[in-house]
Structure formats: C-alpha cells, structure tokens
C-alpha cells in the first residue's frame, strides 16, 4: 500500500461533534481511490462493527481506532477546576490483542475515569498498549500543548515516554490545521528518531459541510451561531481531503515538501501494520451450567422436554412425539441447546417468583419445545404454528425468543441473569437516537438563531409517515412534494438555509440511550468482545457500546427482556383476587370459552383491554362479534395499516354476506379459518409446502424474500413456486394466480404465532375485567402512571360499570388505588405534588398509631415525614383531609400556622410535654368565605386530573333540552359519519397547529358525563370563537361527526360558552 490513508477520522458517532455518517466516509474514500481508512471517534467504539462491514464490502481495509481522552493526572482524580482538562491521543488497532486492549481502555475510561469525558491515563496505557499503534494526537494532545507553550524539554519527555512504551508503533501526527506546531513537531521527530504521519482530523466530508458542522457544534453546546466564545472549528478545514489536497495543505502549513511526502507515505506504512478483522457470523453462545451428573446440554434439554410433555400435555401422542423429536433434531444440529436451557431457566425462575410472564411473543410460540419447557404458553399443535418460522436450520443465526415480563418487575429478571452469569457477562444494549426531519429543523433553527414559530411552522410542513408515526427522511424530497414548503424554500432565504442545513443533519446520531429490551449474555466476560459504558441516565446500569445489529453480527446471544404493563396489571389483579376473595387464580386456568367474556367483547366494552381498546378496534369488535379466540387472533393481525382494508371483507364472509372462494381446492384447508383471506405468514408457508413442494425451511426463506421486496429474489421464488405447483398437478395459469397472492404479503402478512400470543393476553384481560371488575379496574388505575388522561378514562369506565371511585381520604386511602367493597378508593400518591415516599410514611403512621383525629393531629404526626407546604396544600385542595372536620378554605388559610405549630408541638412532644401524640390541638382561624363549589371542583381537576365527586356539567345537564343537546357518547357508533350533532362538554385539552397553508386551527378534547371526544376547529370557525378554546371551560358545540381515521371526531361549526 502506498497511497495516503486517513488515520484520524471522526464519524457521527463522535456525538454532536462529527457530521460524517459511515456510508459517506466509505463512499468518499472509495471515490478517492483510497485503499484503507481508520475511524477514530471520541472515546468510543460505537461505529466499529458497522464501519468494518461497510468498508470491507467496499473493498477498503478498515482500521479500528479511537481518539482517547488522557487524564492530566490519574483517571481517578476528579477535582473540579483541575481534572476537567484532558489531552487527546490517537490509538489504532494492529491485531486481535490490540483490539482487546483497546476495548479494555475504552471500558475503563467510562467505568473508572469518566469526568466530563471518558478518560484513560498513563497507568492504563502501560498495561494495555500491546497490539496498538499510537499517534501523538491533535493540537490538544500533551505533546502539542508542550510545544505550543514553548516547553521543548517537556515535549521531549512526553515523546520519549510514548516512544519507549510503543517503540516503532509511535508516530508524531502533523496536521495542516495546526501550522503553529509544525516546526516543533518536526524538531522533536528528528531529534528522537520518531516517524511522522500526516492526519487531517476530519469531522465532515467536504468544505461545503463546514457551516452545517458549526450548527452541529452549536447544538452540542446549546449555543447560537452568533454567540461569542462558543466552541467552534471556524477557520479550520476539517473536511475529508484527498492525498493531493493533504500534500498542498501541509506545505501551506509550513511543512517542507520532503517531510510532507514522508508523513503522507508513512500513513500507508501504518495501514499496512494494521491487520485486525472482526470474526463476524461466528456464534459465541454462553454455556448453561448443568446440574451435577448431567453429561451434556442436549441430553439434559431432551430430558426436560420429555418431562415437560408429561406435565403440560399429558398423553404423548404420535403427533407430539414426532414434533418434539423434529424440533430437538434441529436444535441439536444448529447447536442451540444451551440457548433454550438459558431461556427456560430465566422464565421458570421468574414464574417461581410470581412475576407474570407473557404467553409468547413473535415466532417463539411456534415451538413445541418452548411450550413444554414453560417458556411459552401456546401449544403450537393446537394453533397450527410452524417451528421453522421460528428456527430455520438453513439460517446460521440464533432463534429469537422475545419475552414479555410484568414491566414493574423487569429489572428483577435482568438482575437474575447478572447473578447467574456474572455482572461482567450481562449488559443491556445501547441504541442511538438520530435526528429525524422535524427535529433536525427545530435543532438547526435554534442554533441558527431563527424564531421558534418560524422553525415550528416549517417543521410541521414535513408530513408524517403513517406506518411509522414519524416523519420520513429526505427533507429535500418534501421540498418538491409539499407546495408550501417548496415555495418557502425558493422564496425565503432563511427557510432555504434552514432546510439545507437540516437536510445535512438528518439521520445524524444525536444521543445514546438504552434499548427498550435488548440484553446480551456472553460466555466470556463481555469485554472480550466489545466495550462497555454506563447508561446515559443511570450510572448504575452498564450497557454495551455496540447496538443491536452489531451485537448479532458479533455472534453474541441477545435476549429481549421486555416490560409489558398489561402483565403487571394482570399480576396485581390476581393478587387482589387472592387478598379479597381468597381465590388463587392462575392465568393458565382461565377458560378460553367463557360466554360472559365474549358477550363483553361483542359489546366492545374493551377500555383497558390489551390490543383491543382503541376506538377503531372497538368499532370492528362490534362488527366482527367475536365468539372464539380465532376471531381475536385475526383482529390482532388485521388491525394494522395495510391489512386493515381486508377487515370489511373478513366480516362479510364470516356472516355469509360475501362468498368465500378459493383459487384452488388445496387452498381451502389452509385459508378456512380466515374465510379464504390470507392473513398470516404461516399460511403463506403452508401454501408453499402443500402446493409447491417446498420444505418448511425453504418456505421460511420464501417468507424472508417476500419481506425484503427485492425483485430478483421475488422473481426467482416466483419461478420456483410456479414450477413446484405445476409439478404437483396445478395448471400453470392457476399457479400464476396463486403466486400473485404472495407479493402483497409483504404488506399483509403477520406472524400467526405472535397474533395468538397477544390475542391470549387480550382475552385474559377481558376475562378478568368481566369476572373480577373491581380488582381489574383498580390494577388498571394503578398502572396508568402519571397519565392523568388515562386515569380519567379508566375512572369513567369504572363508573359506567357501576363501580364508584371514591375521592382520596387521609384515613381510608392507601398509597395506591385500592378496592373498597365493590368500589375503589383513590390512592394518595395519585394526588399531584404528593409522591409515594410521603404517602407511604403517612399510611405507615396511620396503621401504627391509629386514624388521624384532626388536622392538627395529622400535621403533628406527619411533620417529621417531609410534610411540607406544597404537599399539605395539595392534600387539602384535593379533599383528602375533608374527613378531619375542617373546611378547605379554613385549612388553606391556616397552613403556615399549622406547619409552624406542628413543628413546635413535635419538639415539645419529644420532650415529653404532651404524654401522647393525640393530645396536640391548636385553634384554627375560620376562613371568612367558604370555597365555592366551582372552586372545589376546579381544585379536584387540578390535583386529581379529573372530577371525582361531581362533574361541573351535572347541574347544567338537568336543564338542557335533551332533544337538542346530545351526550358525547351519541357521536360514536355505526352510521354516524356526516351526522349533525349538538353536544356540550368541558374542554380538557387544546392544541393549536399551523396548517400547510399557514392558517391556524385547533384540536380540542371535550368531556361530559358519558364520554370524551376530539373536536376539530378549522381556521374560519376558530377566528370567530378563539376566546372559547381554553382548558376547563364548558361549551356547547355544534358540528358534524367524522370517522375518517377510524375514530369519531366532531368538525366544529359553532361553539358557545356555558357559564358554570
């Protein structure tokens, strides 16, 4: 190799510092004819595997590297004002030993040396330098700083240290961006006999990217471009230069031609030394610790499967035995016995601790082995599920068992993995947030100092992708497609500058976070494979520096440990049932043919029911009238963009209003359950095996090819399918018609195994709501989190079911919502500003020393438990202290006196002046005016998020003409589209948006005693009624019902305020 090689290059994984994406760097290097390239991101190896794969594919030798931060003293020193300064140093991997040492350095920099930045020190370098090439670093290196300060003696000491440590693998970097250092660098190099290399410290691709890079830096620091003294690269060219540009730039910086050519030539020599390659695609699965006396993993797995068949199925039929043996043979062949043992151990441990585990997720429910090992609760033979959809022996990749656990206990499961396999063998997986179109526009606009309304208006002109719920990429595409956006781009210079900048930022990594579910488990310590760091928001959590795709490329075991709120709801419901009714109900014992449950579902009473609670789903639920689990399974698969258009036909066919026809009789047994409509991926695979003679592994390969939508793959599969069908006696014309069903499966096909699993959870939650309504609704409320709107919906639903939700009471409430007879009591922690810590103390005090007898008694006994003015005010206003006999206005006026007196009383009580906590009383000054009813309700709404004791419309509705004014609920249901309606409600939410034509419209939510609905107020109507649209106002609304998006809304024509 004799061409120039970039050895100091930053990608966008130098977060908010590097602009270049990996693809751009590789493409530019290839364009320039470069044979090798190094990536040296700041303090991390985030992009190492991605870069390795893409560079290798492009025929470019990848060099894994790092720009390290070196502590000025020890990495353990973290003294303010001294240790916030650090030096930079460039490290490149030569070989396998070097990679493992770099991983150690990076990991320790994060776990031990982090102080503003992840830092190593010379002690670590002395221990982990083997197999690494060291370049002296940029202008902020220790060597450069010494030269800059004219301290050549110090400079020689630094260079001598690194030369002694790295020997011939130490080089002095000369960069064209630092002409002031050139003379000193050459002098040191020649005096100590250290070779020089030319590096560019590239942060973006071309010179034209420099302004965007300045914006990126301003986003990083929270500055505006015109702020003085902000962090900036201004005046420095940090582009990805060609060899000719490097030669010219070095000479311009004061490097003579001889030294410049030598430094450039040396980059190729360094690249020649680097010979590390990731061994991608090689599996490194951990071994399960076998019980004593067991000789190997497969034998033990087979023993567990045989025992599981007896336990879960009972009688072993020929079908069961053949399926189990078939699956075991594939598991043995692919070498995944330990994988199944690890997963079953984790799941059974969780179940033994009472942690609710989902019945399955994804394709794992297609495995009989998983079922009898208790990993899943779906018998694949009963539901006609395919093992090869889950584990295809023709693909050299581990099966993917995604697992749902009760979300509030997920950390316990991950903790068990750490305890079992060791902290250094288990970590959660990193993920990266990238700048989507709208965010890029807003971030860029803020940095550029443009007004927020201007940027927000432009951002909102970017359409959303309905399939992903987020804007599509390619801002430039929308400039052409959205007329108003295009007009702004062409006519407004600020809009053009903003959109061009945002377009360059789009897709750039913005921040690191923790993947929602991915956890890696390794045989050797994780740092034998990859670097670790602390989670950005939780320094106690250790995460990988490689994202999910790279983890899988490395051949490591990834387990998806997901937290599912509905499982927590079910777990708590079962606990309440046991506590209140003495029944130890098991989810597995719930009958799947309960008539009352199906009646409940047919009436679409599915608020709070997993998968089935959206208004669109409720509409279809009424139409489909489910009478068995198959209907629920189909709805899970159909209620998605794409297949949703098949639902009307499914419903008509179910009730005989549309003829069920099959292109060929052999399709009937495969499509019978779905009335001749292909819904599931497994059906597609069955057609391939039963009609075209595919093996199941081949059928799964077909499924994947269709999912990828690659024409060459589809054409090859189409030819194979048609030939196979013709060979099986199907005429070619019919065979082609059958094949035509397949390409649309890319949009329609859904894994039946996943649909079965999630339909089961949906049915179980419906059963619990039907049969144990108080327990279920209490659990539902407790897991609504801080979502006040959800709490309000659930309370409204409880009351519709005849369950009263009592307001909070200091002597009856506990921390959370709790059943009280056949009703529910509001929990104290659900009151705004009142956290669970103090409510637990309040409840403990009440249980220990009896009910609170007065307001003074309450204040005295809880003052030591962080009772402050804000908490006391919230308790008073919410009505939680009403039972203590003091009206709220008086209590509010005496708050300061109460807190002061209770502090003094507490001190006196500790000194034995009272002889008992209940003898403390103070005289409160009565309020001049009691609080009005409207005030009491407003306080409830503010602090509880809803009206509990009474809705403000209750009295109004008594006098309303019911022939003219209809309840909100009447807007929902069949045949309401376009109907004119007049209703009334209290405004709970208002959001104004700027439309594509620049006008302002409003989206409001209103509620009455029957339901909640969204109201769309277009610009003309808003202009006439703009003062009405404020939260907590009561209004009459007249308009037309729209069901366009599957959810009822009112298009407002007029509105009038109601005086409460």
PDB file of C-alpha atoms in Angstrom, residues 768-980:
ATOM      1  CA  UNK A 768     -60.501 -10.523  34.398  1.00  0.00           C
ATOM      2  CA  UNK A 769     -62.396  -7.315  33.649  1.00  0.00           C
ATOM      3  CA  UNK A 770     -65.623  -9.290  33.133  1.00  0.00           C
ATOM      4  CA  UNK A 771     -65.381 -11.617  36.118  1.00  0.00           C
ATOM      5  CA  UNK A 772     -63.381  -9.511  38.600  1.00  0.00           C
ATOM      6  CA  UNK A 773     -64.199  -5.908  37.640  1.00  0.00           C
ATOM      7  CA  UNK A 774     -63.210  -4.134  40.882  1.00  0.00           C
ATOM      8  CA  UNK A 775     -59.867  -5.891  41.130  1.00  0.00           C
ATOM      9  CA  UNK A 776     -59.071  -5.364  37.446  1.00  0.00           C
ATOM     10  CA  UNK A 777     -60.078  -1.703  37.303  1.00  0.00           C
ATOM     11  CA  UNK A 778     -58.060  -0.991  40.459  1.00  0.00           C
ATOM     12  CA  UNK A 779     -54.981  -2.540  38.878  1.00  0.00           C
ATOM     13  CA  UNK A 780     -55.625  -0.650  35.657  1.00  0.00           C
ATOM     14  CA  UNK A 781     -55.699   2.655  37.546  1.00  0.00           C
ATOM     15  CA  UNK A 782     -52.529   1.823  39.473  1.00  0.00           C
ATOM     16  CA  UNK A 783     -50.608   1.212  36.267  1.00  0.00           C
ATOM     17  CA  UNK A 784     -51.755   4.320  34.418  1.00  0.00           C
ATOM     18  CA  UNK A 785     -48.603   6.031  35.681  1.00  0.00           C
ATOM     19  CA  UNK A 786     -48.678   9.804  35.503  1.00  0.00           C
ATOM     20  CA  UNK A 787     -51.039   9.795  32.542  1.00  0.00           C
ATOM     21  CA  UNK A 788     -53.889  11.804  34.033  1.00  0.00           C
ATOM     22  CA  UNK A 789     -55.924  11.482  30.857  1.00  0.00           C
ATOM     23  CA  UNK A 790     -55.762   7.677  31.063  1.00  0.00           C
ATOM     24  CA  UNK A 791     -56.745   7.754  34.736  1.00  0.00           C
ATOM     25  CA  UNK A 792     -59.768   9.858  33.829  1.00  0.00           C
ATOM     26  CA  UNK A 793     -60.773   7.409  31.082  1.00  0.00           C
ATOM     27  CA  UNK A 794     -60.445   4.439  33.423  1.00  0.00           C
ATOM     28  CA  UNK A 795     -62.454   6.093  36.186  1.00  0.00           C
ATOM     29  CA  UNK A 796     -65.156   6.973  33.683  1.00  0.00           C
ATOM     30  CA  UNK A 797     -65.139   3.339  32.545  1.00  0.00           C
ATOM     31  CA  UNK A 798     -65.329   2.054  36.141  1.00  0.00           C
ATOM     32  CA  UNK A 799     -68.341   4.241  36.833  1.00  0.00           C
ATOM     33  CA  UNK A 800     -70.005   3.061  33.622  1.00  0.00           C
ATOM     34  CA  UNK A 801     -69.560  -0.468  35.023  1.00  0.00           C
ATOM     35  CA  UNK A 802     -71.269   0.565  38.251  1.00  0.00           C
ATOM     36  CA  UNK A 803     -68.065   0.860  40.276  1.00  0.00           C
ATOM     37  CA  UNK A 804     -67.781   4.059  42.265  1.00  0.00           C
ATOM     38  CA  UNK A 805     -64.336   5.640  42.602  1.00  0.00           C
ATOM     39  CA  UNK A 806     -64.263   7.402  45.957  1.00  0.00           C
ATOM     40  CA  UNK A 807     -62.112  10.514  46.382  1.00  0.00           C
ATOM     41  CA  UNK A 808     -58.919  10.310  48.440  1.00  0.00           C
ATOM     42  CA  UNK A 809     -59.385  10.218  52.213  1.00  0.00           C
ATOM     43  CA  UNK A 810     -56.460  10.517  54.601  1.00  0.00           C
ATOM     44  CA  UNK A 811     -57.962   7.894  56.925  1.00  0.00           C
ATOM     45  CA  UNK A 812     -59.103   5.416  54.248  1.00  0.00           C
ATOM     46  CA  UNK A 813     -56.780   5.734  51.289  1.00  0.00           C
ATOM     47  CA  UNK A 814     -53.511   3.852  50.945  1.00  0.00           C
ATOM     48  CA  UNK A 815     -50.658   4.830  48.671  1.00  0.00           C
ATOM     49  CA  UNK A 816     -52.225   3.391  45.503  1.00  0.00           C
ATOM     50  CA  UNK A 817     -55.786   2.919  44.313  1.00  0.00           C
ATOM     51  CA  UNK A 818     -57.350   0.074  46.294  1.00  0.00           C
ATOM     52  CA  UNK A 819     -60.598  -1.913  46.208  1.00  0.00           C
ATOM     53  CA  UNK A 820     -63.082  -0.847  48.862  1.00  0.00           C
ATOM     54  CA  UNK A 821     -66.020  -3.235  48.971  1.00  0.00           C
ATOM     55  CA  UNK A 822     -67.392  -3.305  45.444  1.00  0.00           C
ATOM     56  CA  UNK A 823     -65.857   0.085  44.718  1.00  0.00           C
ATOM     57  CA  UNK A 824     -62.418   1.715  44.504  1.00  0.00           C
ATOM     58  CA  UNK A 825     -60.708   4.286  46.703  1.00  0.00           C
ATOM     59  CA  UNK A 826     -58.382   6.896  45.207  1.00  0.00           C
ATOM     60  CA  UNK A 827     -54.740   6.449  46.213  1.00  0.00           C
ATOM     61  CA  UNK A 828     -52.884   9.270  47.981  1.00  0.00           C
ATOM     62  CA  UNK A 829     -49.900   9.096  45.631  1.00  0.00           C
ATOM     63  CA  UNK A 830     -52.199   9.847  42.674  1.00  0.00           C
ATOM     64  CA  UNK A 831     -52.640  13.370  44.032  1.00  0.00           C
ATOM     65  CA  UNK A 832     -50.456  15.843  42.135  1.00  0.00           C
ATOM     66  CA  UNK A 833     -47.352  17.000  44.095  1.00  0.00           C
ATOM     67  CA  UNK A 834     -47.793  14.179  46.637  1.00  0.00           C
ATOM     68  CA  UNK A 835     -45.192  11.475  45.990  1.00  0.00           C
ATOM     69  CA  UNK A 836     -45.234   7.854  47.039  1.00  0.00           C
ATOM     70  CA  UNK A 837     -42.451   8.365  49.613  1.00  0.00           C
ATOM     71  CA  UNK A 838     -44.508  10.633  51.892  1.00  0.00           C
ATOM     72  CA  UNK A 839     -47.759   8.752  51.302  1.00  0.00           C
ATOM     73  CA  UNK A 840     -46.118   5.514  52.410  1.00  0.00           C
ATOM     74  CA  UNK A 841     -44.964   7.294  55.582  1.00  0.00           C
ATOM     75  CA  UNK A 842     -48.472   8.690  56.150  1.00  0.00           C
ATOM     76  CA  UNK A 843     -50.086   5.262  55.741  1.00  0.00           C
ATOM     77  CA  UNK A 844     -47.450   3.617  57.991  1.00  0.00           C
ATOM     78  CA  UNK A 845     -48.071   6.219  60.681  1.00  0.00           C
ATOM     79  CA  UNK A 846     -51.843   5.684  60.484  1.00  0.00           C
ATOM     80  CA  UNK A 847     -51.504   1.890  60.698  1.00  0.00           C
ATOM     81  CA  UNK A 848     -49.068   2.169  63.583  1.00  0.00           C
ATOM     82  CA  UNK A 849     -50.804   4.812  65.752  1.00  0.00           C
ATOM     83  CA  UNK A 850     -54.398   4.820  64.550  1.00  0.00           C
ATOM     84  CA  UNK A 851     -56.517   7.151  62.402  1.00  0.00           C
ATOM     85  CA  UNK A 852     -55.801  10.865  62.353  1.00  0.00           C
ATOM     86  CA  UNK A 853     -58.273  12.625  64.636  1.00  0.00           C
ATOM     87  CA  UNK A 854     -57.906  16.213  63.483  1.00  0.00           C
ATOM     88  CA  UNK A 855     -55.982  18.452  61.108  1.00  0.00           C
ATOM     89  CA  UNK A 856     -53.583  19.386  63.902  1.00  0.00           C
ATOM     90  CA  UNK A 857     -53.110  15.745  64.825  1.00  0.00           C
ATOM     91  CA  UNK A 858     -52.319  14.933  61.210  1.00  0.00           C
ATOM     92  CA  UNK A 859     -49.817  17.795  60.882  1.00  0.00           C
ATOM     93  CA  UNK A 860     -48.033  16.871  64.110  1.00  0.00           C
ATOM     94  CA  UNK A 861     -47.708  13.165  63.315  1.00  0.00           C
ATOM     95  CA  UNK A 862     -46.528  13.610  59.735  1.00  0.00           C
ATOM     96  CA  UNK A 863     -44.341  16.735  60.042  1.00  0.00           C
ATOM     97  CA  UNK A 864     -41.251  14.587  60.557  1.00  0.00           C
ATOM     98  CA  UNK A 865     -42.061  12.643  57.376  1.00  0.00           C
ATOM     99  CA  UNK A 866     -41.383  15.505  54.948  1.00  0.00           C
ATOM    100  CA  UNK A 867     -44.810  17.114  55.199  1.00  0.00           C
ATOM    101  CA  UNK A 868     -44.218  20.491  53.607  1.00  0.00           C
ATOM    102  CA  UNK A 869     -46.455  23.328  52.474  1.00  0.00           C
ATOM    103  CA  UNK A 870     -46.784  22.097  48.899  1.00  0.00           C
ATOM    104  CA  UNK A 871     -47.835  18.598  49.970  1.00  0.00           C
ATOM    105  CA  UNK A 872     -50.225  19.920  52.625  1.00  0.00           C
ATOM    106  CA  UNK A 873     -51.841  22.320  50.138  1.00  0.00           C
ATOM    107  CA  UNK A 874     -52.373  19.514  47.632  1.00  0.00           C
ATOM    108  CA  UNK A 875     -53.891  17.235  50.262  1.00  0.00           C
ATOM    109  CA  UNK A 876     -56.253  19.996  51.381  1.00  0.00           C
ATOM    110  CA  UNK A 877     -57.336  21.102  47.903  1.00  0.00           C
ATOM    111  CA  UNK A 878     -57.886  17.541  46.685  1.00  0.00           C
ATOM    112  CA  UNK A 879     -60.306  16.894  49.556  1.00  0.00           C
ATOM    113  CA  UNK A 880     -58.125  14.189  51.124  1.00  0.00           C
ATOM    114  CA  UNK A 881     -58.339  15.951  54.531  1.00  0.00           C
ATOM    115  CA  UNK A 882     -62.079  16.738  54.447  1.00  0.00           C
ATOM    116  CA  UNK A 883     -62.856  13.909  56.861  1.00  0.00           C
ATOM    117  CA  UNK A 884     -60.843  15.686  59.574  1.00  0.00           C
ATOM    118  CA  UNK A 885     -63.666  18.183  60.004  1.00  0.00           C
ATOM    119  CA  UNK A 886     -62.161  21.419  58.666  1.00  0.00           C
ATOM    120  CA  UNK A 887     -63.456  23.086  55.503  1.00  0.00           C
ATOM    121  CA  UNK A 888     -60.863  23.532  52.762  1.00  0.00           C
ATOM    122  CA  UNK A 889     -60.826  27.338  52.768  1.00  0.00           C
ATOM    123  CA  UNK A 890     -60.072  27.405  56.519  1.00  0.00           C
ATOM    124  CA  UNK A 891     -57.426  24.719  56.182  1.00  0.00           C
ATOM    125  CA  UNK A 892     -55.730  26.656  53.373  1.00  0.00           C
ATOM    126  CA  UNK A 893     -55.700  29.933  55.289  1.00  0.00           C
ATOM    127  CA  UNK A 894     -54.123  28.233  58.320  1.00  0.00           C
ATOM    128  CA  UNK A 895     -51.417  26.224  56.501  1.00  0.00           C
ATOM    129  CA  UNK A 896     -48.419  28.272  57.664  1.00  0.00           C
ATOM    130  CA  UNK A 897     -49.716  28.337  61.244  1.00  0.00           C
ATOM    131  CA  UNK A 898     -50.344  24.572  61.119  1.00  0.00           C
ATOM    132  CA  UNK A 899     -46.847  23.750  59.903  1.00  0.00           C
ATOM    133  CA  UNK A 900     -45.159  26.112  62.372  1.00  0.00           C
ATOM    134  CA  UNK A 901     -47.237  24.897  65.330  1.00  0.00           C
ATOM    135  CA  UNK A 902     -46.802  21.236  64.428  1.00  0.00           C
ATOM    136  CA  UNK A 903     -43.022  21.674  64.297  1.00  0.00           C
ATOM    137  CA  UNK A 904     -43.074  23.225  67.773  1.00  0.00           C
ATOM    138  CA  UNK A 905     -45.545  20.622  69.000  1.00  0.00           C
ATOM    139  CA  UNK A 906     -43.343  17.839  67.653  1.00  0.00           C
ATOM    140  CA  UNK A 907     -40.370  19.235  69.539  1.00  0.00           C
ATOM    141  CA  UNK A 908     -42.410  19.525  72.753  1.00  0.00           C
ATOM    142  CA  UNK A 909     -43.785  16.016  72.317  1.00  0.00           C
ATOM    143  CA  UNK A 910     -40.237  14.657  72.021  1.00  0.00           C
ATOM    144  CA  UNK A 911     -39.524  16.420  75.324  1.00  0.00           C
ATOM    145  CA  UNK A 912     -42.459  14.636  76.969  1.00  0.00           C
ATOM    146  CA  UNK A 913     -44.694  17.723  77.421  1.00  0.00           C
ATOM    147  CA  UNK A 914     -47.805  16.090  75.975  1.00  0.00           C
ATOM    148  CA  UNK A 915     -47.673  12.469  77.022  1.00  0.00           C
ATOM    149  CA  UNK A 916     -49.331  11.310  73.791  1.00  0.00           C
ATOM    150  CA  UNK A 917     -49.419  12.426  70.214  1.00  0.00           C
ATOM    151  CA  UNK A 918     -53.221  12.722  70.069  1.00  0.00           C
ATOM    152  CA  UNK A 919     -53.410  15.472  72.718  1.00  0.00           C
ATOM    153  CA  UNK A 920     -51.906  18.122  70.447  1.00  0.00           C
ATOM    154  CA  UNK A 921     -54.562  20.606  69.324  1.00  0.00           C
ATOM    155  CA  UNK A 922     -54.470  24.167  68.024  1.00  0.00           C
ATOM    156  CA  UNK A 923     -57.244  26.647  67.333  1.00  0.00           C
ATOM    157  CA  UNK A 924     -57.671  27.484  63.662  1.00  0.00           C
ATOM    158  CA  UNK A 925     -58.947  30.840  62.461  1.00  0.00           C
ATOM    159  CA  UNK A 926     -62.102  30.249  60.364  1.00  0.00           C
ATOM    160  CA  UNK A 927     -61.994  31.489  56.777  1.00  0.00           C
ATOM    161  CA  UNK A 928     -64.150  34.495  56.006  1.00  0.00           C
ATOM    162  CA  UNK A 929     -65.675  32.798  52.977  1.00  0.00           C
ATOM    163  CA  UNK A 930     -66.084  29.103  52.282  1.00  0.00           C
ATOM    164  CA  UNK A 931     -64.789  27.866  48.939  1.00  0.00           C
ATOM    165  CA  UNK A 932     -67.371  27.879  46.152  1.00  0.00           C
ATOM    166  CA  UNK A 933     -68.457  24.590  44.621  1.00  0.00           C
ATOM    167  CA  UNK A 934     -66.841  25.607  41.339  1.00  0.00           C
ATOM    168  CA  UNK A 935     -63.535  26.163  43.184  1.00  0.00           C
ATOM    169  CA  UNK A 936     -63.718  22.773  44.870  1.00  0.00           C
ATOM    170  CA  UNK A 937     -64.295  21.053  41.520  1.00  0.00           C
ATOM    171  CA  UNK A 938     -61.528  23.085  39.860  1.00  0.00           C
ATOM    172  CA  UNK A 939     -59.100  22.014  42.634  1.00  0.00           C
ATOM    173  CA  UNK A 940     -60.106  18.390  42.142  1.00  0.00           C
ATOM    174  CA  UNK A 941     -59.467  18.683  38.413  1.00  0.00           C
ATOM    175  CA  UNK A 942     -56.092  20.369  39.010  1.00  0.00           C
ATOM    176  CA  UNK A 943     -54.801  17.879  41.562  1.00  0.00           C
ATOM    177  CA  UNK A 944     -56.543  14.623  40.666  1.00  0.00           C
ATOM    178  CA  UNK A 945     -56.667  15.242  36.930  1.00  0.00           C
ATOM    179  CA  UNK A 946     -60.429  14.738  36.803  1.00  0.00           C
ATOM    180  CA  UNK A 947     -63.685  15.472  38.572  1.00  0.00           C
ATOM    181  CA  UNK A 948     -64.296  12.796  41.183  1.00  0.00           C
ATOM    182  CA  UNK A 949     -67.078  13.996  43.464  1.00  0.00           C
ATOM    183  CA  UNK A 950     -69.201  15.590  40.755  1.00  0.00           C
ATOM    184  CA  UNK A 951     -68.879  16.754  37.154  1.00  0.00           C
ATOM    185  CA  UNK A 952     -69.414  20.533  36.708  1.00  0.00           C
ATOM    186  CA  UNK A 953     -71.912  19.789  33.932  1.00  0.00           C
ATOM    187  CA  UNK A 954     -74.157  17.724  36.193  1.00  0.00           C
ATOM    188  CA  UNK A 955     -76.421  20.599  37.228  1.00  0.00           C
ATOM    189  CA  UNK A 956     -76.312  22.193  33.776  1.00  0.00           C
ATOM    190  CA  UNK A 957     -77.480  18.999  32.083  1.00  0.00           C
ATOM    191  CA  UNK A 958     -80.619  18.891  34.226  1.00  0.00           C
ATOM    192  CA  UNK A 959     -81.881  21.966  32.398  1.00  0.00           C
ATOM    193  CA  UNK A 960     -80.628  21.044  28.930  1.00  0.00           C
ATOM    194  CA  UNK A 961     -83.171  20.152  26.249  1.00  0.00           C
ATOM    195  CA  UNK A 962     -82.200  16.531  25.586  1.00  0.00           C
ATOM    196  CA  UNK A 963     -83.900  16.643  22.170  1.00  0.00           C
ATOM    197  CA  UNK A 964     -81.425  19.276  21.010  1.00  0.00           C
ATOM    198  CA  UNK A 965     -78.273  18.635  23.064  1.00  0.00           C
ATOM    199  CA  UNK A 966     -76.992  15.072  22.936  1.00  0.00           C
ATOM    200  CA  UNK A 967     -74.415  13.323  25.112  1.00  0.00           C
ATOM    201  CA  UNK A 968     -70.963  12.922  23.584  1.00  0.00           C
ATOM    202  CA  UNK A 969     -71.389   9.158  23.557  1.00  0.00           C
ATOM    203  CA  UNK A 970     -74.082   9.506  20.892  1.00  0.00           C
ATOM    204  CA  UNK A 971     -71.404  10.561  18.374  1.00  0.00           C
ATOM    205  CA  UNK A 972     -69.944   7.058  18.454  1.00  0.00           C
ATOM    206  CA  UNK A 973     -71.345   4.013  16.710  1.00  0.00           C
ATOM    207  CA  UNK A 974     -72.452   2.875  13.286  1.00  0.00           C
ATOM    208  CA  UNK A 975     -73.776   5.201  10.581  1.00  0.00           C
ATOM    209  CA  UNK A 976     -72.741   8.395  12.358  1.00  0.00           C
ATOM    210  CA  UNK A 977     -70.448   9.700   9.596  1.00  0.00           C
ATOM    211  CA  UNK A 978     -71.552  13.181   8.497  1.00  0.00           C
ATOM    212  CA  UNK A 979     -74.406  13.376  11.035  1.00  0.00           C
ATOM    213  CA  UNK A 980     -75.002  16.800  12.563  1.00  0.00           C
TER     214      UNK A 980
END
